[in-house]
PDB file of C-alpha atoms in Angstrom:
ATOM      1  CA  GLN A   1       0.127   0.185  -0.422  1.00 84.00           C
ATOM      2  CA  GLN A   2       1.381   3.740  -0.372  1.00 93.00           C
ATOM      3  CA  PRO A   3       2.546   5.650   2.347  1.00 96.00           C
ATOM      4  CA  VAL A   4       0.948   8.830   3.120  1.00 97.00           C
ATOM      5  CA  GLN A   5       2.928  12.088   3.331  1.00 98.00           C
ATOM      6  CA  SER A   6       2.037  14.697   5.166  1.00 97.00           C
ATOM      7  CA  PRO A   7       1.658  17.547   4.628  1.00 97.00           C
ATOM      8  CA  GLN A   8       0.600  18.078   0.451  1.00 97.00           C
ATOM      9  CA  ALA A   9       2.179  21.360   0.182  1.00 97.00           C
ATOM     10  CA  VAL A  10       3.947  23.873   2.139  1.00 97.00           C
ATOM     11  CA  ILE A  11       5.221  27.551   1.424  1.00 97.00           C
ATOM     12  CA  LEU A  12       8.911  28.692   3.165  1.00 96.00           C
ATOM     13  CA  ARG A  13      10.621  32.125   3.249  1.00 97.00           C
ATOM     14  CA  GLU A  14      14.336  31.410   3.491  1.00 96.00           C
ATOM     15  CA  GLY A  15      15.813  29.772   6.544  1.00 94.00           C
ATOM     16  CA  GLU A  16      12.882  28.496   8.050  1.00 95.00           C
ATOM     17  CA  ASP A  17      12.399  25.440   8.552  1.00 94.00           C
ATOM     18  CA  ALA A  18       9.947  22.808   7.789  1.00 95.00           C
ATOM     19  CA  VAL A  19       9.067  18.573   8.482  1.00 96.00           C
ATOM     20  CA  ILE A  20       7.801  16.327   6.397  1.00 97.00           C
ATOM     21  CA  ASN A  21       6.398  12.999   7.225  1.00 98.00           C
ATOM     22  CA  CYS A  22       5.826   9.306   5.598  1.00 97.00           C
ATOM     23  CA  SER A  23       3.500   7.167   7.653  1.00 97.00           C
ATOM     24  CA  SER A  24       3.013   3.354   5.966  1.00 95.00           C
ATOM     25  CA  SER A  25       0.380   0.843   7.309  1.00 92.00           C
ATOM     26  CA  LYS A  26       2.476  -1.628   6.326  1.00 89.00           C
ATOM     27  CA  ALA A  27       5.960  -2.887   8.544  1.00 88.00           C
ATOM     28  CA  LEU A  28       8.784  -1.607   7.009  1.00 89.00           C
ATOM     29  CA  TYR A  29      12.200  -2.923   5.970  1.00 89.00           C
ATOM     30  CA  SER A  30      13.543   0.928   4.639  1.00 92.00           C
ATOM     31  CA  VAL A  31      12.465   4.285   3.721  1.00 95.00           C
ATOM     32  CA  HIS A  32      14.095   6.365   1.303  1.00 95.00           C
ATOM     33  CA  TRP A  33      13.641  10.143   0.846  1.00 96.00           C
ATOM     34  CA  TYR A  34      13.995  11.686  -2.619  1.00 96.00           C
ATOM     35  CA  ARG A  35      13.624  15.590  -4.402  1.00 96.00           C
ATOM     36  CA  GLN A  36      12.309  16.289  -7.692  1.00 96.00           C
ATOM     37  CA  LYS A  37      12.328  18.921  -9.742  1.00 95.00           C
ATOM     38  CA  HIS A  38      10.157  20.101 -12.165  1.00 90.00           C
ATOM     39  CA  GLY A  39      11.009  17.971 -15.166  1.00 87.00           C
ATOM     40  CA  GLU A  40      13.916  16.344 -13.850  1.00 91.00           C
ATOM     41  CA  ALA A  41      15.422  12.853 -12.889  1.00 91.00           C
ATOM     42  CA  PRO A  42      13.999  12.070  -8.773  1.00 94.00           C
ATOM     43  CA  VAL A  43      17.754  12.713  -6.465  1.00 94.00           C
ATOM     44  CA  PHE A  44      18.670  10.280  -3.578  1.00 93.00           C
ATOM     45  CA  LEU A  45      18.734  12.347  -0.069  1.00 93.00           C
ATOM     46  CA  MET A  46      18.954   9.957   2.237  1.00 92.00           C
ATOM     47  CA  ILE A  47      17.828   5.807   3.644  1.00 92.00           C
ATOM     48  CA  LEU A  48      17.246   4.643   6.523  1.00 92.00           C
ATOM     49  CA  LEU A  49      17.139   1.326   7.723  1.00 87.00           C
ATOM     50  CA  LYS A  50      15.361  -1.102  10.226  1.00 82.00           C
ATOM     51  CA  GLY A  51      17.894  -0.929  13.046  1.00 78.00           C
ATOM     52  CA  GLY A  52      19.017   2.585  12.361  1.00 78.00           C
ATOM     53  CA  GLU A  53      20.882   2.875  10.142  1.00 76.00           C
ATOM     54  CA  GLN A  54      21.222   6.052   7.715  1.00 78.00           C
ATOM     55  CA  LYS A  55      22.922   7.216   5.122  1.00 76.00           C
ATOM     56  CA  GLY A  56      22.426   9.966   3.090  1.00 77.00           C
ATOM     57  CA  HIS A  57      23.766  14.064   2.651  1.00 71.00           C
ATOM     58  CA  GLU A  58      25.398  15.748   5.302  1.00 67.00           C
ATOM     59  CA  LYS A  59      22.880  18.674   4.973  1.00 73.00           C
ATOM     60  CA  ILE A  60      19.559  16.113   5.367  1.00 81.00           C
ATOM     61  CA  SER A  61      18.316  14.284   8.679  1.00 90.00           C
ATOM     62  CA  ALA A  62      15.449  12.495   8.637  1.00 93.00           C
ATOM     63  CA  SER A  63      14.603   9.850  11.934  1.00 92.00           C
ATOM     64  CA  PHE A  64      13.137   6.424  11.238  1.00 93.00           C
ATOM     65  CA  ASN A  65      10.501   5.395  13.604  1.00 91.00           C
ATOM     66  CA  GLU A  66       9.782   1.667  12.859  1.00 88.00           C
ATOM     67  CA  LYS A  67       7.852   0.658  15.399  1.00 90.00           C
ATOM     68  CA  LYS A  68       5.304   3.348  14.486  1.00 89.00           C
ATOM     69  CA  GLN A  69       6.242   2.603  10.334  1.00 92.00           C
ATOM     70  CA  GLN A  70       6.546   6.425   9.720  1.00 94.00           C
ATOM     71  CA  SER A  71       9.492   8.561   9.447  1.00 96.00           C
ATOM     72  CA  SER A  72      10.386  12.571   9.234  1.00 96.00           C
ATOM     73  CA  LEU A  73      12.506  14.378   6.433  1.00 95.00           C
ATOM     74  CA  TYR A  74      13.713  17.331   8.370  1.00 94.00           C
ATOM     75  CA  LEU A  75      14.911  20.688   6.576  1.00 93.00           C
ATOM     76  CA  THR A  76      16.540  22.985   8.781  1.00 91.00           C
ATOM     77  CA  ALA A  77      17.540  26.703   6.739  1.00 91.00           C
ATOM     78  CA  SER A  78      16.106  25.918   4.391  1.00 92.00           C
ATOM     79  CA  GLN A  79      17.576  27.678   0.851  1.00 93.00           C
ATOM     80  CA  LEU A  80      16.196  28.472  -2.461  1.00 95.00           C
ATOM     81  CA  SER A  81      17.371  25.380  -3.844  1.00 94.00           C
ATOM     82  CA  TYR A  82      15.783  23.524  -1.650  1.00 95.00           C
ATOM     83  CA  SER A  83      12.423  23.672  -3.772  1.00 97.00           C
ATOM     84  CA  GLY A  84      11.068  20.998  -5.131  1.00 97.00           C
ATOM     85  CA  THR A  85       8.706  18.004  -4.351  1.00 97.00           C
ATOM     86  CA  TYR A  86       9.428  14.783  -1.871  1.00 98.00           C
ATOM     87  CA  PHE A  87       9.042  11.974  -1.865  1.00 98.00           C
ATOM     88  CA  CYS A  88       9.716   8.852   0.007  1.00 97.00           C
ATOM     89  CA  GLY A  89       9.385   5.147  -0.844  1.00 96.00           C
ATOM     90  CA  THR A  90       9.000   2.120   1.047  1.00 95.00           C
ATOM     91  CA  GLU A  91      10.319  -0.930   1.032  1.00 91.00           C
ATOM     92  CA  ASP A  92       8.531  -3.474   3.229  1.00 85.00           C
ATOM     93  CA  GLY A  93      11.571  -6.597   3.660  1.00 75.00           C
ATOM     94  CA  SER A  94       9.042  -8.872   1.809  1.00 75.00           C
ATOM     95  CA  SER A  95      11.023  -9.691  -0.864  1.00 71.00           C
ATOM     96  CA  ASN A  96      14.832  -8.734  -1.785  1.00 75.00           C
ATOM     97  CA  THR A  97      14.039  -6.760  -4.605  1.00 85.00           C
ATOM     98  CA  GLY A  98      15.077  -3.622  -3.522  1.00 88.00           C
ATOM     99  CA  LYS A  99      11.511  -1.870  -4.859  1.00 91.00           C
ATOM    100  CA  LEU A 100      10.042   1.058  -3.352  1.00 94.00           C
ATOM    101  CA  ILE A 101       6.625   2.163  -2.737  1.00 95.00           C
ATOM    102  CA  PHE A 102       6.838   5.538  -3.627  1.00 97.00           C
ATOM    103  CA  GLY A 103       4.199   8.640  -1.777  1.00 97.00           C
ATOM    104  CA  GLN A 104       1.877  10.862  -3.577  1.00 97.00           C
ATOM    105  CA  GLY A 105       4.915  13.795  -2.736  1.00 97.00           C
ATOM    106  CA  THR A 106       5.282  16.998  -0.737  1.00 98.00           C
ATOM    107  CA  THR A 107       4.881  19.702  -2.609  1.00 98.00           C
ATOM    108  CA  LEU A 108       7.626  22.809  -0.954  1.00 97.00           C
ATOM    109  CA  GLN A 109       8.679  26.339  -2.331  1.00 97.00           C
ATOM    110  CA  VAL A 110      10.837  28.304  -0.584  1.00 97.00           C
ATOM    111  CA  LYS A 111      10.683  32.277  -1.352  1.00 96.00           C
ATOM    112  CA  PRO A 112      13.285  34.779  -0.586  1.00 94.00           C
TER     113      PRO A 112
ATOM    114  CA  ASP B   1      29.901   8.027 -13.365  1.00 55.00           C
ATOM    115  CA  THR B   2      28.024   9.314 -16.066  1.00 74.00           C
ATOM    116  CA  GLY B   3      24.611   9.173 -14.246  1.00 92.00           C
ATOM    117  CA  VAL B   4      21.794   6.928 -15.984  1.00 96.00           C
ATOM    118  CA  SER B   5      20.897   7.731 -19.622  1.00 96.00           C
ATOM    119  CA  GLN B   6      17.291   7.080 -20.998  1.00 97.00           C
ATOM    120  CA  ASN B   7      16.180   7.856 -24.231  1.00 97.00           C
ATOM    121  CA  PRO B   8      14.517   9.399 -25.978  1.00 97.00           C
ATOM    122  CA  ARG B   9      13.733  11.900 -23.366  1.00 96.00           C
ATOM    123  CA  HIS B  10      10.367  12.731 -25.312  1.00 97.00           C
ATOM    124  CA  LYS B  11       7.915  10.555 -27.627  1.00 98.00           C
ATOM    125  CA  ILE B  12       5.138  11.582 -29.126  1.00 98.00           C
ATOM    126  CA  THR B  13       3.204   8.643 -30.960  1.00 98.00           C
ATOM    127  CA  LYS B  14      -0.444   7.455 -32.067  1.00 98.00           C
ATOM    128  CA  ARG B  15      -2.945   4.836 -30.251  1.00 98.00           C
ATOM    129  CA  GLY B  16      -2.160   1.715 -31.299  1.00 98.00           C
ATOM    130  CA  GLN B  17       2.012   2.090 -32.184  1.00 98.00           C
ATOM    131  CA  ASN B  18       4.017  -0.094 -30.158  1.00 98.00           C
ATOM    132  CA  VAL B  19       7.122   1.847 -28.851  1.00 98.00           C
ATOM    133  CA  THR B  20      10.326   1.041 -27.014  1.00 98.00           C
ATOM    134  CA  PHE B  21      12.518   3.053 -24.839  1.00 98.00           C
ATOM    135  CA  ARG B  22      16.221   1.969 -23.852  1.00 98.00           C
ATOM    136  CA  CYS B  23      18.005   2.531 -20.534  1.00 98.00           C
ATOM    137  CA  ASP B  24      21.732   2.670 -19.563  1.00 97.00           C
ATOM    138  CA  PRO B  25      22.608   2.475 -15.946  1.00 96.00           C
ATOM    139  CA  ILE B  26      25.456   2.817 -14.289  1.00 94.00           C
ATOM    140  CA  SER B  27      28.048   0.622 -15.266  1.00 91.00           C
ATOM    141  CA  GLU B  28      28.758  -1.261 -11.798  1.00 89.00           C
ATOM    142  CA  HIS B  29      25.056  -1.046 -10.734  1.00 92.00           C
ATOM    143  CA  ASN B  30      23.389  -4.507 -11.016  1.00 93.00           C
ATOM    144  CA  ARG B  31      20.125  -3.936  -9.905  1.00 94.00           C
ATOM    145  CA  LEU B  32      17.621  -1.785 -12.855  1.00 96.00           C
ATOM    146  CA  TYR B  33      14.720  -0.962 -11.769  1.00 97.00           C
ATOM    147  CA  TRP B  34      11.646   0.457 -13.977  1.00 97.00           C
ATOM    148  CA  TYR B  35       9.094   3.000 -12.136  1.00 97.00           C
ATOM    149  CA  ARG B  36       6.408   4.998 -14.039  1.00 97.00           C
ATOM    150  CA  GLN B  37       4.857   8.591 -13.143  1.00 96.00           C
ATOM    151  CA  THR B  38       2.024  11.006 -13.911  1.00 95.00           C
ATOM    152  CA  LEU B  39       1.541  14.113 -13.501  1.00 91.00           C
ATOM    153  CA  GLY B  40       1.300  15.037  -9.258  1.00 90.00           C
ATOM    154  CA  GLN B  41       1.422  11.624  -8.359  1.00 93.00           C
ATOM    155  CA  GLY B  42       4.662   9.557  -6.718  1.00 95.00           C
ATOM    156  CA  PRO B  43       7.094   6.936  -9.151  1.00 96.00           C
ATOM    157  CA  GLU B  44       5.279   3.297  -9.658  1.00 96.00           C
ATOM    158  CA  PHE B  45       7.312   0.477  -9.186  1.00 95.00           C
ATOM    159  CA  LEU B  46       6.748  -1.484 -12.883  1.00 96.00           C
ATOM    160  CA  THR B  47       9.239  -4.216 -13.276  1.00 96.00           C
ATOM    161  CA  TYR B  48      12.938  -4.949 -10.966  1.00 95.00           C
ATOM    162  CA  PHE B  49      16.170  -6.587 -12.711  1.00 95.00           C
ATOM    163  CA  GLN B  50      19.017  -8.165 -11.336  1.00 94.00           C
ATOM    164  CA  ASN B  51      21.825  -8.417 -13.915  1.00 93.00           C
ATOM    165  CA  GLU B  52      20.008 -10.263 -16.172  1.00 94.00           C
ATOM    166  CA  ALA B  53      17.513 -11.396 -14.390  1.00 94.00           C
ATOM    167  CA  GLN B  54      13.900 -10.151 -14.020  1.00 94.00           C
ATOM    168  CA  LEU B  55      13.234 -10.856 -11.002  1.00 93.00           C
ATOM    169  CA  GLU B  56       9.763  -8.743 -10.418  1.00 92.00           C
ATOM    170  CA  LYS B  57       6.874  -7.471 -12.466  1.00 93.00           C
ATOM    171  CA  SER B  58       4.281  -5.800 -11.141  1.00 92.00           C
ATOM    172  CA  ARG B  59       0.594  -7.216 -11.144  1.00 87.00           C
ATOM    173  CA  LEU B  60      -0.676  -3.939 -12.710  1.00 77.00           C
ATOM    174  CA  LEU B  61       1.210  -4.109 -15.541  1.00 82.00           C
ATOM    175  CA  SER B  62      -0.342  -5.687 -18.750  1.00 86.00           C
ATOM    176  CA  ASP B  63       0.819  -8.036 -21.447  1.00 92.00           C
ATOM    177  CA  ARG B  64       1.439  -4.978 -23.237  1.00 95.00           C
ATOM    178  CA  PHE B  65       4.720  -4.157 -21.082  1.00 96.00           C
ATOM    179  CA  SER B  66       7.431  -6.456 -21.533  1.00 96.00           C
ATOM    180  CA  ALA B  67      11.142  -5.062 -20.301  1.00 96.00           C
ATOM    181  CA  GLU B  68      14.282  -6.855 -21.002  1.00 96.00           C
ATOM    182  CA  ARG B  69      18.021  -6.727 -19.546  1.00 96.00           C
ATOM    183  CA  PRO B  70      20.352  -8.121 -22.361  1.00 92.00           C
ATOM    184  CA  LYS B  71      23.464  -8.916 -20.636  1.00 87.00           C
ATOM    185  CA  GLY B  72      22.674  -7.226 -17.423  1.00 87.00           C
ATOM    186  CA  SER B  73      23.736  -3.812 -18.909  1.00 91.00           C
ATOM    187  CA  PHE B  74      21.471  -1.794 -20.988  1.00 96.00           C
ATOM    188  CA  SER B  75      18.047  -1.929 -20.244  1.00 98.00           C
ATOM    189  CA  THR B  76      14.502  -1.598 -23.041  1.00 98.00           C
ATOM    190  CA  LEU B  77      11.200  -1.578 -21.973  1.00 98.00           C
ATOM    191  CA  GLU B  78       8.036  -1.745 -24.712  1.00 97.00           C
ATOM    192  CA  ILE B  79       5.034  -1.149 -24.977  1.00 97.00           C
ATOM    193  CA  GLN B  80       2.850  -2.419 -27.502  1.00 97.00           C
ATOM    194  CA  ARG B  81      -0.519  -1.625 -29.052  1.00 97.00           C
ATOM    195  CA  THR B  82      -0.311   1.934 -26.701  1.00 97.00           C
ATOM    196  CA  GLU B  83      -3.525   3.796 -24.949  1.00 96.00           C
ATOM    197  CA  GLN B  84      -4.172   6.987 -24.238  1.00 96.00           C
ATOM    198  CA  GLY B  85      -3.892   5.567 -20.638  1.00 95.00           C
ATOM    199  CA  ASP B  86       0.335   5.035 -21.185  1.00 96.00           C
ATOM    200  CA  SER B  87       0.899   8.066 -21.036  1.00 97.00           C
ATOM    201  CA  ALA B  88       3.270   9.254 -18.289  1.00 97.00           C
ATOM    202  CA  MET B  89       6.984   9.538 -17.890  1.00 97.00           C
ATOM    203  CA  TYR B  90       8.884   6.301 -17.502  1.00 98.00           C
ATOM    204  CA  LEU B  91      11.792   5.962 -14.973  1.00 98.00           C
ATOM    205  CA  CYS B  92      14.695   3.609 -15.008  1.00 98.00           C
ATOM    206  CA  ALA B  93      16.636   3.607 -11.841  1.00 97.00           C
ATOM    207  CA  SER B  94      19.356   1.782 -10.927  1.00 96.00           C
ATOM    208  CA  GLY B  95      22.033   0.690  -7.930  1.00 93.00           C
ATOM    209  CA  VAL B  96      24.067  -1.823  -6.087  1.00 88.00           C
ATOM    210  CA  MET B  97      21.749  -2.478  -3.509  1.00 76.00           C
ATOM    211  CA  THR B  98      18.875  -1.147  -1.244  1.00 67.00           C
ATOM    212  CA  ASN B  99      20.924  -0.043   1.162  1.00 74.00           C
ATOM    213  CA  TYR B 100      22.375   2.881  -0.787  1.00 80.00           C
ATOM    214  CA  GLY B 101      19.623   4.259  -2.582  1.00 88.00           C
ATOM    215  CA  TYR B 102      19.072   4.493  -6.061  1.00 93.00           C
ATOM    216  CA  THR B 103      20.307   6.459  -9.138  1.00 94.00           C
ATOM    217  CA  PHE B 104      17.487   7.945 -11.750  1.00 96.00           C
ATOM    218  CA  GLY B 105      16.969   8.636 -15.186  1.00 96.00           C
ATOM    219  CA  SER B 106      16.065  11.699 -16.555  1.00 94.00           C
ATOM    220  CA  GLY B 107      13.146   9.691 -17.375  1.00 96.00           C
ATOM    221  CA  THR B 108      11.433   9.056 -21.253  1.00 97.00           C
ATOM    222  CA  ARG B 109       7.540  11.460 -21.755  1.00 97.00           C
ATOM    223  CA  LEU B 110       5.404   9.240 -23.795  1.00 98.00           C
ATOM    224  CA  THR B 111       1.959  11.101 -25.123  1.00 98.00           C
ATOM    225  CA  VAL B 112      -0.095   8.904 -27.130  1.00 98.00           C
ATOM    226  CA  VAL B 113      -2.391  10.502 -29.198  1.00 97.00           C
TER     227      VAL B 113
END
């Protein structure tokens, strides 16, 4: 089942912070976060694994609550370049394919 | 590392025609995925290859869709007898292991008229 992201959209001023949430109804093995700008490919930001391991960009932080099957992406001191649509992709670990089920996306607009 | 390359970038076709898209993954990546994305939605999984073996195919994928990855290198996705509902962005992604995330290509935008 598709994870649910919230909020659907957010508008920030430069320097402000934002939190994007991703919630699944299934037990998760990993959560991926990607950012996509209009007309471009999704770009990998971070992966959070069951057991606490994280891999990603230094300026991006996120959390993964395995029991609640939820993840949050924290964007601090936002810059204009942070604008885009953020997707979480979840892997339930039922197969070893690494197949991701993506949420519907959260559109972030950062204004000067 | 030249990234994941997809061709063509855009394809306009008439309903009922066949189309084929190509994906060249990062050379050392053994995992390759095809996703479809419609406007305002997240990517939707279509199929997965590990090396040359197609190990998973979405149940939502009709038999008009077929994909190959000969010799575990590039991959092709063919859609036969295209329908207007096939209009979408078709994305290819590659990776080494699930624990390191995936690299997406810029996609092929298909418009069926």
